[in-house]
XYZ file of C-alpha atoms in Angstrom:
151
model
C -33.062 22.422 -13.507
C -34.072 19.436 -11.088
C -31.340 17.013 -12.867
C -27.824 19.586 -12.739
C -29.413 20.031 -8.495
C -29.162 16.312 -8.114
C -26.038 15.830 -10.028
C -24.163 18.464 -7.665
C -25.724 17.214 -4.467
C -24.243 13.368 -5.622
C -20.902 14.506 -6.595
C -20.876 16.342 -2.986
C -22.371 13.728 -0.826
C -19.356 11.154 -3.155
C -16.649 13.785 -2.407
C -17.409 14.098 1.392
C -17.971 10.117 1.762
C -14.199 9.730 0.662
C -12.888 13.341 2.256
C -11.077 11.218 4.930
C -9.020 8.650 1.410
C -7.762 12.503 0.226
C -6.142 13.552 3.628
C -5.059 10.287 4.780
C -3.162 10.245 0.641
C -2.520 13.995 0.605
C -0.762 13.323 4.458
C 1.078 10.321 2.391
C 2.352 11.981 0.593
C 3.673 15.210 2.504
C 5.999 13.206 4.883
C 9.854 12.823 3.985
C 9.572 8.723 5.755
C 6.364 6.793 5.476
C 5.854 4.789 8.460
C 3.938 1.837 8.815
C 0.652 3.272 9.502
C 0.766 5.040 6.389
C 1.076 1.575 3.987
C -0.387 -0.573 6.140
C -3.454 2.120 5.549
C -2.809 2.966 2.006
C -3.248 -1.902 1.730
C -5.922 -2.489 4.573
C -8.646 0.157 3.057
C -8.258 -0.889 -1.038
C -8.106 -5.201 0.812
C -11.711 -3.309 3.041
C -9.998 -4.546 5.664
C -10.575 -1.342 7.198
C -13.302 1.135 5.686
C -11.726 4.605 5.234
C -12.340 6.172 8.649
C -9.632 4.267 10.456
C -6.531 4.764 12.711
C -3.278 4.074 11.035
C -3.048 1.709 14.069
C -5.866 -0.079 12.984
C -5.065 -1.583 9.898
C -2.026 -2.298 11.828
C -4.014 -4.559 13.548
C -6.069 -5.314 10.688
C -2.755 -6.379 8.567
C -1.138 -7.881 11.949
C -4.795 -10.111 11.952
C -4.248 -11.274 8.414
C -1.327 -12.526 8.714
C 0.076 -9.257 6.284
C 2.378 -7.716 9.079
C 4.330 -10.685 10.350
C 5.069 -9.106 13.686
C 3.605 -5.906 15.279
C 4.889 -2.524 14.908
C 3.876 1.526 15.663
C 2.472 3.113 12.853
C 4.215 5.722 13.685
C 7.493 3.533 12.824
C 9.631 4.808 9.654
C 8.722 2.216 7.195
C 11.914 0.545 5.042
C 11.749 -0.104 1.932
C 11.598 -4.062 2.069
C 8.477 -4.611 4.427
C 6.431 -1.790 1.631
C 6.935 -4.303 -0.945
C 5.900 -7.129 1.585
C 3.192 -5.483 2.592
C 2.032 -4.698 -1.441
C 2.829 -7.758 -2.609
C -0.524 -9.310 -0.768
C -2.515 -6.674 -3.017
C -1.594 -8.121 -6.561
C -1.773 -11.539 -7.831
C 2.582 -11.706 -8.740
C 4.127 -14.606 -9.879
C 7.112 -13.851 -9.835
C 10.911 -15.938 -10.205
C 11.266 -19.436 -8.747
C 11.832 -18.145 -5.366
C 10.071 -16.006 -4.739
C 7.300 -19.359 -5.131
C 9.291 -21.131 -3.889
C 9.327 -19.790 -0.201
C 5.524 -17.770 -0.456
C 6.409 -14.806 -0.702
C 9.257 -14.324 1.364
C 10.168 -10.197 2.241
C 13.494 -11.070 0.315
C 12.180 -12.232 -2.594
C 9.319 -9.690 -3.138
C 12.371 -6.953 -2.257
C 13.705 -8.781 -5.555
C 10.797 -9.384 -7.482
C 9.622 -5.661 -7.550
C 13.704 -4.777 -9.237
C 13.149 -7.424 -11.461
C 10.247 -5.690 -12.108
C 10.808 -2.362 -12.009
C 8.745 -1.542 -9.373
C 12.229 -0.343 -6.941
C 15.867 0.510 -8.401
C 17.829 -2.406 -8.636
C 20.224 0.259 -6.865
C 17.950 0.424 -3.506
C 18.866 -0.869 -0.188
C 16.250 -2.870 1.434
C 16.815 -1.579 5.246
C 16.627 2.253 3.003
C 13.920 5.150 4.498
C 11.174 6.087 1.562
C 9.443 8.997 1.279
C 5.762 9.121 0.576
C 5.931 10.641 -2.335
C 8.047 7.042 -2.889
C 5.453 5.052 -1.687
C 2.714 6.370 -3.793
C 4.812 5.857 -6.682
C 5.672 2.346 -6.165
C 1.275 1.736 -5.198
C 1.252 3.632 -8.968
C 3.926 1.069 -10.450
C 2.353 -2.028 -8.677
C -1.133 -0.675 -9.939
C 0.394 -0.823 -13.794
C 3.002 -3.888 -14.055
C 0.239 -6.196 -11.564
C -3.652 -4.828 -12.958
C -6.250 -5.129 -11.049
C -6.397 -5.787 -6.865
C -6.872 -8.927 -5.733
C -9.809 -10.142 -3.180
């Protein structure tokens, strides 16, 4: 009986510790246009640059300070597909093609590499604004293709 109570208590503590992340993921999935704050939050939390109770602004600032964003952006600004791909490229060890390696992962070549690896549709446009569902699909596809996160 004590063992069951301890297991239930442990599960309750674990679930409550990740409640903030779950709320953010739900918010991302429900958004018709993903924004920089949401994508930066995913990246910064997964890289342990911020805690899961951080705000979107804190996540954007953390990525900018770690030179993973080339310029400061508003966290509420809708994110183009090319920028989402660029932010996600810092999370995995992507081998990439010749131009990707020469340019050390310039946004244009990250986008093209993601297309070649079928993370992004071949017909997608770099400036296309994507939904939260598409962002989470990209994240899942990257996880499957590139394996474990780098850090």
